[in-house]
Tab-separated table of C-alpha atoms and ligand atoms in Angstrom:
chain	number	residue	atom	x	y	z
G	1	UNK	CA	15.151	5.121	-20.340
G	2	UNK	CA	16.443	1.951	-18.277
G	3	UNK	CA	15.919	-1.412	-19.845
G	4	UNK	CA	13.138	-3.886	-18.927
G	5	UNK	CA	12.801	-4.532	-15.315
G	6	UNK	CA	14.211	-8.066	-15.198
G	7	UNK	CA	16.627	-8.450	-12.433
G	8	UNK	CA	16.655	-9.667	-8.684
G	9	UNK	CA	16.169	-13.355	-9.927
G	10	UNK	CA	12.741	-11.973	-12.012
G	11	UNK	CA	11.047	-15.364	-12.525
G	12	UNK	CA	11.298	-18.209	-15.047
G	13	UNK	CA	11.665	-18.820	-18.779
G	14	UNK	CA	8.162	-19.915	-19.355
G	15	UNK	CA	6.018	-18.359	-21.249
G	16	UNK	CA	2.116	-18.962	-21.156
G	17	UNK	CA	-1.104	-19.324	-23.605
G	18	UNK	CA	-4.171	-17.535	-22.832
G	19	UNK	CA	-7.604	-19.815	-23.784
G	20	UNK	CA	-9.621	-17.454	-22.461
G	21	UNK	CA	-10.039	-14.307	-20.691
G	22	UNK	CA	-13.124	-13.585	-18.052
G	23	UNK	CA	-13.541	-10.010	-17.263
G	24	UNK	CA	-16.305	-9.285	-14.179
G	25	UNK	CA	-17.657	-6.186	-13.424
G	26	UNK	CA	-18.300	-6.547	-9.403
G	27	UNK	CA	-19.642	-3.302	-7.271
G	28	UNK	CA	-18.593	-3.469	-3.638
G	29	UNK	CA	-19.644	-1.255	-1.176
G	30	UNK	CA	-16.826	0.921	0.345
G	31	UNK	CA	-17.698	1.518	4.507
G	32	UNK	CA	-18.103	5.228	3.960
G	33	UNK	CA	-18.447	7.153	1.075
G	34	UNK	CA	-15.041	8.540	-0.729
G	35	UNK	CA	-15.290	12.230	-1.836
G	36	UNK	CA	-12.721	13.559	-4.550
G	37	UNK	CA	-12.732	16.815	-6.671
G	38	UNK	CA	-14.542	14.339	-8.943
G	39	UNK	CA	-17.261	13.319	-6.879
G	40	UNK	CA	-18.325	10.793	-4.433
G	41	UNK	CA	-17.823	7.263	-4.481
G	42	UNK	CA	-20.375	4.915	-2.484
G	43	UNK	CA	-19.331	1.880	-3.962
G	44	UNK	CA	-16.196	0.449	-5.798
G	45	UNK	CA	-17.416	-0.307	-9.936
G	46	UNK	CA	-14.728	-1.939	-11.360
G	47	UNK	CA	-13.589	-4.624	-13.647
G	48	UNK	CA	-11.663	-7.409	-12.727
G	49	UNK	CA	-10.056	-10.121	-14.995
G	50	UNK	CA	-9.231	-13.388	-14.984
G	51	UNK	CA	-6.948	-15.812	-16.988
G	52	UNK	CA	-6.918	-18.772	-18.327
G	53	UNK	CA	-3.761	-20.318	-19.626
G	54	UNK	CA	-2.192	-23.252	-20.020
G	55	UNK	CA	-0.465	-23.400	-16.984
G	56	UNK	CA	-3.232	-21.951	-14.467
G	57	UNK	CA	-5.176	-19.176	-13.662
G	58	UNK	CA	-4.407	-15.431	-12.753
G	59	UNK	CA	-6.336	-12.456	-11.537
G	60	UNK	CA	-5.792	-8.843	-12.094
G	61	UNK	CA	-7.874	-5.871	-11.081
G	62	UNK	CA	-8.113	-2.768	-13.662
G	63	UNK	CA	-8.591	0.513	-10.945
G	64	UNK	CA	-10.635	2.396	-13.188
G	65	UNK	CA	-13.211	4.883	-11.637
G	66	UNK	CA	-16.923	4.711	-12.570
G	67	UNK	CA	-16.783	8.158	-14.723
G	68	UNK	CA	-14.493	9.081	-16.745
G	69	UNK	CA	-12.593	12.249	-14.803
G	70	UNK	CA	-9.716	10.852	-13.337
G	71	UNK	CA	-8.338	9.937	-16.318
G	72	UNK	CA	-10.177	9.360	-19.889
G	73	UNK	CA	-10.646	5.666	-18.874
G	74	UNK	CA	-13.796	4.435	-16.723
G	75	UNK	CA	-15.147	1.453	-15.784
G	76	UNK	CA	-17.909	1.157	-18.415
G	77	UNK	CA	-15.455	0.976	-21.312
G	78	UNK	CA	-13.333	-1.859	-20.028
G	79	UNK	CA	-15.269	-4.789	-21.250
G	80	UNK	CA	-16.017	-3.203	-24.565
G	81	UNK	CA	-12.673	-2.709	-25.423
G	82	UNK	CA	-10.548	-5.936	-24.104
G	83	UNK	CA	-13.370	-7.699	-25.910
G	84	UNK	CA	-12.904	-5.859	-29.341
G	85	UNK	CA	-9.575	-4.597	-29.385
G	86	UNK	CA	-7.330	-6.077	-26.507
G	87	UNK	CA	-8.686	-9.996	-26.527
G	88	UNK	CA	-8.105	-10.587	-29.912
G	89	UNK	CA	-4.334	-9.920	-29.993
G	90	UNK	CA	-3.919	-12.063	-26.807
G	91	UNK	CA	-6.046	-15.046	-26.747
G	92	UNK	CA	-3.974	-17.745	-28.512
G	93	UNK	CA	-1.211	-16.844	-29.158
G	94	UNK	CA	1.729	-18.982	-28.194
G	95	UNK	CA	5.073	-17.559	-25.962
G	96	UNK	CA	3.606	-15.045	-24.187
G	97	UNK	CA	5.546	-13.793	-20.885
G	98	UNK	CA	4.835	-11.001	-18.746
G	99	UNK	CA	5.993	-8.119	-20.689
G	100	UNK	CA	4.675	-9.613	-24.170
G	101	UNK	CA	1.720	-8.257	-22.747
G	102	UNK	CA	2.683	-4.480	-23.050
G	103	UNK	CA	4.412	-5.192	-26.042
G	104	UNK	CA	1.148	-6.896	-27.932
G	105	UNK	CA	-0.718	-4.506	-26.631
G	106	UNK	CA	0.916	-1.206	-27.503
G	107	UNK	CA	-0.358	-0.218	-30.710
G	108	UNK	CA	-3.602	0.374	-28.682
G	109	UNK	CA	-3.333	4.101	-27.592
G	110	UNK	CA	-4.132	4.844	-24.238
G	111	UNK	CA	-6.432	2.162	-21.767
G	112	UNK	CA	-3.887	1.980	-19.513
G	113	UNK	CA	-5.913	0.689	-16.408
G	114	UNK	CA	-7.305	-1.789	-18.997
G	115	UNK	CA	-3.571	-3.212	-19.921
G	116	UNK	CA	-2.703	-2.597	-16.114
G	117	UNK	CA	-5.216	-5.477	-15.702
G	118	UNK	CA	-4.686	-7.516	-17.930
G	119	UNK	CA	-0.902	-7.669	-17.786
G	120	UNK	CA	-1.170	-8.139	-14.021
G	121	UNK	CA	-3.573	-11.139	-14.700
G	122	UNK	CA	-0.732	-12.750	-16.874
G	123	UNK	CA	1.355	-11.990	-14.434
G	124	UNK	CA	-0.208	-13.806	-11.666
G	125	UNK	CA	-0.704	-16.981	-13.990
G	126	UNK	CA	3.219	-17.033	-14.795
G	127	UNK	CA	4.149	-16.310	-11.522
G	128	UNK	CA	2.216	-19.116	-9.961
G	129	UNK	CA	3.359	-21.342	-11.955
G	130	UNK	CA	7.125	-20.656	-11.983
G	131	UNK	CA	6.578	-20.795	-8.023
G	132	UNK	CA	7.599	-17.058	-7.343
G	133	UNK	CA	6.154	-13.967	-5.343
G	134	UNK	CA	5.926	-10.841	-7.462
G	135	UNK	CA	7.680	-9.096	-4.390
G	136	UNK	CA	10.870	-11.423	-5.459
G	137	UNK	CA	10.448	-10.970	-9.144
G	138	UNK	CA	10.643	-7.216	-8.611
G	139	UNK	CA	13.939	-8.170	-6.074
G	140	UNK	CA	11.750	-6.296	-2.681
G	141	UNK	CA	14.236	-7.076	0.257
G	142	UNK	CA	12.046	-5.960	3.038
G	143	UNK	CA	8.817	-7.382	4.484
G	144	UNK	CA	6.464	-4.855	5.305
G	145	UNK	CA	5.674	-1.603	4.158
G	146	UNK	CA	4.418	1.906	6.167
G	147	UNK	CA	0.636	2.259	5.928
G	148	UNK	CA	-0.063	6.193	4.839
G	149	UNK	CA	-4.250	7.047	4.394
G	150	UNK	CA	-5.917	9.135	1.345
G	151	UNK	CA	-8.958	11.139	3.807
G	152	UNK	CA	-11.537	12.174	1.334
G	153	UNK	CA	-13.130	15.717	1.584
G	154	UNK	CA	-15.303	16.114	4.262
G	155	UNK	CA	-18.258	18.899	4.702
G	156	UNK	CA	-17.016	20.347	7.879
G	157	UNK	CA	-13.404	20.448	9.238
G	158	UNK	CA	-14.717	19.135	12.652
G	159	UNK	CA	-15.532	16.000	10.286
G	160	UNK	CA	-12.488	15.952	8.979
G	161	UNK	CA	-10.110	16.262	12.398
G	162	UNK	CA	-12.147	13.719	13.830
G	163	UNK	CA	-11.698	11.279	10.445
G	164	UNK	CA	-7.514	12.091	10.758
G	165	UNK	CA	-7.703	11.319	14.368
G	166	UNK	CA	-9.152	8.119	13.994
G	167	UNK	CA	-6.886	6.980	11.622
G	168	UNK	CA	-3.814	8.397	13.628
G	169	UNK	CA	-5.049	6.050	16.367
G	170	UNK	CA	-5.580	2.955	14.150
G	171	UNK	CA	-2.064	3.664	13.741
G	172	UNK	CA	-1.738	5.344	9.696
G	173	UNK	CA	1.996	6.858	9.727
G	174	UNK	CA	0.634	9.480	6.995
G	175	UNK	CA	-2.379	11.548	6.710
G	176	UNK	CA	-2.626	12.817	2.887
G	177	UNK	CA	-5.706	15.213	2.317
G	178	UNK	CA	-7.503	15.685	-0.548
G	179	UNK	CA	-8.343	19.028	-0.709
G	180	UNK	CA	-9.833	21.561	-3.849
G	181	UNK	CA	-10.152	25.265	-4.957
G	182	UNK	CA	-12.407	26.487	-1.582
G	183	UNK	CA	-11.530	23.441	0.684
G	184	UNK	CA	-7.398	23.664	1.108
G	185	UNK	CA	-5.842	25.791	3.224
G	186	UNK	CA	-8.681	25.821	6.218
G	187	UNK	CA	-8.824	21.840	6.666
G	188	UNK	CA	-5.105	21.880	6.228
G	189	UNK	CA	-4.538	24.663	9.222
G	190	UNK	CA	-6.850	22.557	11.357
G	191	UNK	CA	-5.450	19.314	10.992
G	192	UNK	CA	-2.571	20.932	11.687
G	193	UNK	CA	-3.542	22.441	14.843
G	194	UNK	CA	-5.139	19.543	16.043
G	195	UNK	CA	-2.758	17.255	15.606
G	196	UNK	CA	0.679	19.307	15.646
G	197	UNK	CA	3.622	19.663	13.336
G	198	UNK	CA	4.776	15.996	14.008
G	199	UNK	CA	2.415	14.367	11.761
G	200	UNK	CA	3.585	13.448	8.369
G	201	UNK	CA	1.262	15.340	6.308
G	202	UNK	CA	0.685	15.898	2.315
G	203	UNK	CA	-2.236	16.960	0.021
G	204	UNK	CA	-3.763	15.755	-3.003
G	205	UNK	CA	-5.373	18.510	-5.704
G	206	UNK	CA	-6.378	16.087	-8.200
G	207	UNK	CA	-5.445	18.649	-10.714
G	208	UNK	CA	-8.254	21.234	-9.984
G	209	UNK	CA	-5.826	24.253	-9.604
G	210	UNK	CA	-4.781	26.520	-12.236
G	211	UNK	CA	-1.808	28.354	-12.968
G	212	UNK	CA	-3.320	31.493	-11.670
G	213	UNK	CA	-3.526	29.990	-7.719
G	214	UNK	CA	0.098	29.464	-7.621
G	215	UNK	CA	-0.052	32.857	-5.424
G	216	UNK	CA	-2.558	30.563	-3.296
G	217	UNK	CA	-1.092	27.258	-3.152
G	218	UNK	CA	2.442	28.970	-2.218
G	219	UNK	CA	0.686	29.790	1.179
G	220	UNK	CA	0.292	26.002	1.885
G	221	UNK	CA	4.285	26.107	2.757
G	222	UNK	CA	3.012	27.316	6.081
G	223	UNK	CA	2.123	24.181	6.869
G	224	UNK	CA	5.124	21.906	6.391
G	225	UNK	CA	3.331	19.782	4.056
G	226	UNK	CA	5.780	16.350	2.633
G	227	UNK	CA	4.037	17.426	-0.946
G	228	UNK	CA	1.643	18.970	-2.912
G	229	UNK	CA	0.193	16.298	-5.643
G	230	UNK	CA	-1.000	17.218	-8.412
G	231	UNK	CA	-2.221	20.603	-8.607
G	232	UNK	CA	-2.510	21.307	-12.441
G	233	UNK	CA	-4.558	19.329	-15.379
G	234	UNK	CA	-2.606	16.689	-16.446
G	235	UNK	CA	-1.307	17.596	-19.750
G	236	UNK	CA	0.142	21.128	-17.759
G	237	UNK	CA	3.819	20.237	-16.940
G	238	UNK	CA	5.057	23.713	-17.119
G	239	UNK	CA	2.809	24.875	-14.843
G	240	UNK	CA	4.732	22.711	-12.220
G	241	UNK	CA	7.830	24.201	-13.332
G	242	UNK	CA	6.112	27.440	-12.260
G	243	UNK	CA	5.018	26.131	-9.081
G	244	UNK	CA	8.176	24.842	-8.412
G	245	UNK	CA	10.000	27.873	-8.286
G	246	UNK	CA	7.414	29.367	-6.209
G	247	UNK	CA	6.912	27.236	-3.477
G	248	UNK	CA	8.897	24.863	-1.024
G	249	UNK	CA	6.301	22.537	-0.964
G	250	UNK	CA	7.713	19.598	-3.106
G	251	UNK	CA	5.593	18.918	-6.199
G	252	UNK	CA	4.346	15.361	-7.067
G	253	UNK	CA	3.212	14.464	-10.012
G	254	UNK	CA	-0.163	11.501	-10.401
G	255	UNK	CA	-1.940	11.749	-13.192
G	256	UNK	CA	-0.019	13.562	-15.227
G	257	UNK	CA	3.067	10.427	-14.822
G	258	UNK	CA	1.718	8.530	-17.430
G	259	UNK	CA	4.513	6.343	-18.562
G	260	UNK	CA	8.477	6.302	-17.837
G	261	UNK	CA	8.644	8.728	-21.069
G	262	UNK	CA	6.703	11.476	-19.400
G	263	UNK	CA	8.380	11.195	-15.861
G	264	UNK	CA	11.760	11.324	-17.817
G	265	UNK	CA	10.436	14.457	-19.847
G	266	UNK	CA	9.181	15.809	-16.443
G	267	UNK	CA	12.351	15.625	-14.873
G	268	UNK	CA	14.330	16.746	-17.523
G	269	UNK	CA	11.771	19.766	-18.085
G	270	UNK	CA	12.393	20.296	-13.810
G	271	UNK	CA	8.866	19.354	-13.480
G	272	UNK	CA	8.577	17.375	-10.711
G	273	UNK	CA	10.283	16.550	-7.755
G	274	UNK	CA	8.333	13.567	-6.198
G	275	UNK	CA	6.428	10.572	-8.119
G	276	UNK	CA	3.102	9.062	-6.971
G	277	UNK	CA	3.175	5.425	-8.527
G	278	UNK	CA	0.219	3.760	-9.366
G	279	UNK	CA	0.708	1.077	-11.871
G	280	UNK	CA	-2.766	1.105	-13.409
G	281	UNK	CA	-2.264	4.724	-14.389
G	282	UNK	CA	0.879	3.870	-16.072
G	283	UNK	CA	-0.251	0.752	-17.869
G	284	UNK	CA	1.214	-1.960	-15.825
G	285	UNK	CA	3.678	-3.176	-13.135
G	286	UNK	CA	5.745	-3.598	-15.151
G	287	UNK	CA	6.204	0.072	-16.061
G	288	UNK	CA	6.252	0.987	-12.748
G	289	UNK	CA	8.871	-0.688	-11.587
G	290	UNK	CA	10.320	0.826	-15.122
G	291	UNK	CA	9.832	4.383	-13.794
G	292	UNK	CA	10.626	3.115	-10.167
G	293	UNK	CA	14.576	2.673	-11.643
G	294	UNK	CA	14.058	5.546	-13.929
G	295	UNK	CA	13.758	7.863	-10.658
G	296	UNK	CA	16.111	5.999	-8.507
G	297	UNK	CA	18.425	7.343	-11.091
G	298	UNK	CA	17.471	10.701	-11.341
G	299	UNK	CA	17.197	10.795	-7.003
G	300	UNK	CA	13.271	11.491	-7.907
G	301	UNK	CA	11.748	10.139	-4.645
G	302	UNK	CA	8.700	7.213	-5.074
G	303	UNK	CA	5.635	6.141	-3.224
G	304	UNK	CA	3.217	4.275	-4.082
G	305	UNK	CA	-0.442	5.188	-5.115
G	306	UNK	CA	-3.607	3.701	-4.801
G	307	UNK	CA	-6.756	3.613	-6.615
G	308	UNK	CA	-8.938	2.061	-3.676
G	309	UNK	CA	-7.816	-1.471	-5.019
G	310	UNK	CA	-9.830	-4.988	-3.555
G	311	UNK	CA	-7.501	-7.708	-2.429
G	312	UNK	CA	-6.369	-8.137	-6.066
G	313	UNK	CA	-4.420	-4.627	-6.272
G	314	UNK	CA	-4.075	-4.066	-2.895
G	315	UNK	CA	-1.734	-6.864	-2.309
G	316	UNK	CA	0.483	-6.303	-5.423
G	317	UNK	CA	0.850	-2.912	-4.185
G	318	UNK	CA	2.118	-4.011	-1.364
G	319	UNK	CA	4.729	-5.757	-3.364
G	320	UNK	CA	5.455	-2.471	-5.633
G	321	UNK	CA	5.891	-0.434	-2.646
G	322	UNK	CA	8.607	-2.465	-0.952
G	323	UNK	CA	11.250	-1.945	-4.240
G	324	UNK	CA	14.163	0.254	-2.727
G	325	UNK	CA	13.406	3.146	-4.068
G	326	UNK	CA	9.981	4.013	-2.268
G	327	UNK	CA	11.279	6.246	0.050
G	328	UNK	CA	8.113	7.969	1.373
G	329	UNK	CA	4.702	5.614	2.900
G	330	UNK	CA	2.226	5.216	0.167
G	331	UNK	CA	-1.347	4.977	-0.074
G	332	UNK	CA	-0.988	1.609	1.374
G	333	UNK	CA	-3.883	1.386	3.455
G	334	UNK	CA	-5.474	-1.756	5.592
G	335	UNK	CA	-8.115	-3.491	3.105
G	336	UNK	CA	-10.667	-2.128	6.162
G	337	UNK	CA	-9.976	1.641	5.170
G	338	UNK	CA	-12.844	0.981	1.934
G	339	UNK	CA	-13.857	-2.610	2.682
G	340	UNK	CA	-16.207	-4.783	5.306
G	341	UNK	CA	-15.255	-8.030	3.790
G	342	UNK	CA	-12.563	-8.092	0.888
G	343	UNK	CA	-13.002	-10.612	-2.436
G	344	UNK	CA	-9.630	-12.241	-1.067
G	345	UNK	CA	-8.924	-14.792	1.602
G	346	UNK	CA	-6.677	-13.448	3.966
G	347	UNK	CA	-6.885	-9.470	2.788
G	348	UNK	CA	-4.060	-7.643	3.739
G	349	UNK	CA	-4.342	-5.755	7.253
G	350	UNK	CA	-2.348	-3.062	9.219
G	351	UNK	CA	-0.396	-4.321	11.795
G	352	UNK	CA	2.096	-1.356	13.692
G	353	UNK	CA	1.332	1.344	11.141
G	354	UNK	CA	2.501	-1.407	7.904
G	355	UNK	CA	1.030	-3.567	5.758
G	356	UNK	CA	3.079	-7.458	5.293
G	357	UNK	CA	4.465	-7.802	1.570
G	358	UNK	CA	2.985	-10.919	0.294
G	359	UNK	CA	5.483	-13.856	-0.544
G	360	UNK	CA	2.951	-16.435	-1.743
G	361	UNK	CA	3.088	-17.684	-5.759
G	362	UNK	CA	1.652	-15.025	-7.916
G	363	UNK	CA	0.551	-11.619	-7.304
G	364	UNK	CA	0.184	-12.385	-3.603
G	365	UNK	CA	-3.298	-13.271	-2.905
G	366	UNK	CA	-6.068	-16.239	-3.326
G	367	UNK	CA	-9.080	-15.112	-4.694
G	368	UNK	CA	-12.486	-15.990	-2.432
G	369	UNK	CA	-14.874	-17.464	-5.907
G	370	UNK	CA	-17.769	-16.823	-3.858
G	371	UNK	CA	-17.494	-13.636	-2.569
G	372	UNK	CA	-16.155	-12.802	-6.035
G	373	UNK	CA	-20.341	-14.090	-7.243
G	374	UNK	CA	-21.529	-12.067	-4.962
G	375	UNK	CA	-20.473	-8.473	-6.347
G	376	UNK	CA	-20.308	-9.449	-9.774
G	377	UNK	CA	-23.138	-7.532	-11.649
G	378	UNK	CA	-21.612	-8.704	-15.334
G	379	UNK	CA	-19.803	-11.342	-16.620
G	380	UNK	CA	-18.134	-12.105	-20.014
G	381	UNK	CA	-15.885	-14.803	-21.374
G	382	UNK	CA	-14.096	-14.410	-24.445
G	383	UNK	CA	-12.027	-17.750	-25.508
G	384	UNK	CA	-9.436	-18.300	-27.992
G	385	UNK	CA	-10.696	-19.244	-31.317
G	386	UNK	CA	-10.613	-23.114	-31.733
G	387	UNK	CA	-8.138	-24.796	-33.447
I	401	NPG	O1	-5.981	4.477	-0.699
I	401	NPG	O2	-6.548	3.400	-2.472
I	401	NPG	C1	-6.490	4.422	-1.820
I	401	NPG	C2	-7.045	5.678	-2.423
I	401	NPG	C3	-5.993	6.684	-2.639
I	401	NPG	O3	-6.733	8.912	-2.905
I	401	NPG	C4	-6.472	7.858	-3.428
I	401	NPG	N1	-6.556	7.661	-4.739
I	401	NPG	O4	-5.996	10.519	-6.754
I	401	NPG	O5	-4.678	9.303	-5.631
I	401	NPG	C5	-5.794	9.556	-6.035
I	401	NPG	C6	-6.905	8.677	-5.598
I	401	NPG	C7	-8.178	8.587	-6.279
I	401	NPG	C8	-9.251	8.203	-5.559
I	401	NPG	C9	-8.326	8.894	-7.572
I	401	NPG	C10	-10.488	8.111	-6.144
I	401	NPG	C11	-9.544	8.787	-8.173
I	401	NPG	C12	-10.639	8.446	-7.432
């Protein structure tokens, strides 16, 4: 595995100490409903964190989903475990910088949104106060990256064309579909047909295939798709070996890329031949970008993933997706494609099919306090013990 990301002038010396750590759970009405294989989301239930150290503030945003069926993580376990298991190995202590956090925190198995958040929180404290963008910490040369849209499933296919052709118009340079065992190949052929061959195009199983529908999914090639994602349960990498050698299609691996260990065993195993990066999945940003080299030196193709982030992860994202090696548009989408109003000042918006990459101190966003209030349905504040 590649060292520690660190280069392309990656920030100061400093190092912080966290007096306290306030995690909110907000709930934020999306514009319309988002329907997965796991079910439909009205709102966005999520926990977002906040430190305090002694150089300043940070915010990070942990993407879990409301039920646990992405992944094993959801929203409702966040606060119980920062504030028995994650807090206490944090708050206090002295010389922390951005990757102490992975570091202090790794004995804890698993939680990876939770760690996601909370690293990115340090992160935004540290950056801010060395006086550096996270797109220059991570060494991002270019200024905007291309806007691609996650469509949910939709109950008719007329739905669904008109959804894609909305978005083509608002200018999204790639339509990815999320489709499921009974609801693939039909909405596929008709976006297909009603918008022509041009259209960058990929799917999204959410791993609710099985081995047995390789037969099926090899008759998506038809349709000149960019990639399949993640057609098989997570832990089934051999399955994808299978697929592989049974379909065109490239196969892209989400929730089964866990950390730069699995992507390594997945290409070595010939499991894989695109990565969907999201860097709450993996545990951080910082492990993304450590996978990011990792397939830049294997010639694995990137993107970047979203998990229907507020201002907080959208704008980091934005960051992610501008390193070198993301070679395909990501789930990047205008903060309008979920949100009426976004808990930021300033949210991130599509201009000509992109999305700007954020050069301001920190994690590239100011928080809005009040709008923050407003969808915050719990708050807790754990401190540093005195003394
Ligand atoms: O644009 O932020 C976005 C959403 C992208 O489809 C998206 N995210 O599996 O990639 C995914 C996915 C997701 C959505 C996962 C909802 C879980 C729930």
């Amino acid at each position: 595995l590649p060292a520690d990301p660190g280069r392309g002038g990656r920030g100061g010396d400093g190092t912080v100490r966290i007096e306290a750590i306030e995690l909110r759970r907000v709930d934020i009405p999306l514009v319309t409903p988002f329907r997965t294989s796991f079910g439909t989301q009205d709102t966005r239930d999520c926990v977002l964190i906040r430190v305090v150290t002694d150089v300043g503030d940070g915010w990070g945003e942990c993407v879990t989903m409301p039920w646990p069926l992405y992944s094993a993580e959801s929203s409702d376990v966040v606060i119980p475990i920062v504030s028995a298991h994650m807090a206490p190995r944090l708050l206090g202590v002295d010389g922390i910088g951005p990757r102490d956090v992975a570091r202090l925190l790794a004995p804890i198995r698993g939680h990876r949104m939770t760690k996601a958040g909370l690293e990115a929180a340090v992160l935004d404290a540290w950056l801010r106060a060395a006086g550096q963008s996270f797109a220059s910490f991570l060494g991002v040369a270019v200024e905007r990256v291309p806007c691609g849209v996650s469509v949910g499933i939709h109950d008719s296919t007329e739905a669904l064309v008109e959804t894609v052709g909305g978005y083509l118009d608002e200018g999204y340079v790639r339509i990815k579909l999320k489709i499921e065992p009974g609801n693939d190949l039909a909405p596929v052929a008709a976006v297909r047909r009603a918008f022509g061959d041009d259209v960058p195009l990929q799917v999204d199983a959410n791993a609710a295939y099985e081995p047995g529908d390789i037969p099926l999914l090899r008759r998506l090639d038809a349709f000149d798709l960019l990639l399949i994602e993640q057609p098989f349960d997570e832990e089934r990498l051999l399955a994808n070996v299978d697929l592989r050698a049974a379909i065109e299609t490239p196969v892209c691996l989400d929730e089964s890329a866990i950390s730069a260990q699995v992507v390594a065993d997945a290409i070595r195993l010939g499991a894989v031949d695109i990565v969907n990066l999201k860097a709450g999945r993996v545990g951080g940003y910082l492990e993304a970008a450590r996978i990011h080299d990792l397939c830049v030196a294997h010639g694995v193709p990137v993107w970047c993933g979203g998990m229907v982030e507020t201002g907080i992860g959208r704008a980091a994202n934005a960051a992610l997706a501008g390193m070198a090696g993301f070679s395909l548009p990501g789930d990047n989408s205008g903060f309008d494609r979920f949100y009426a109003t976004d808990i930021v000042a300033d949210p991130l918006r599509m201009i000509d099919g992109h999305l700007r990459v954020p050069t301001t101190p920190g994690m590239g966003f100011e928080v809005d306090p009040e709008a923050i209030e407003a969808v915050t349905v719990e708050r807790v504040l754990l401190e540093a013990p005195s003394g």
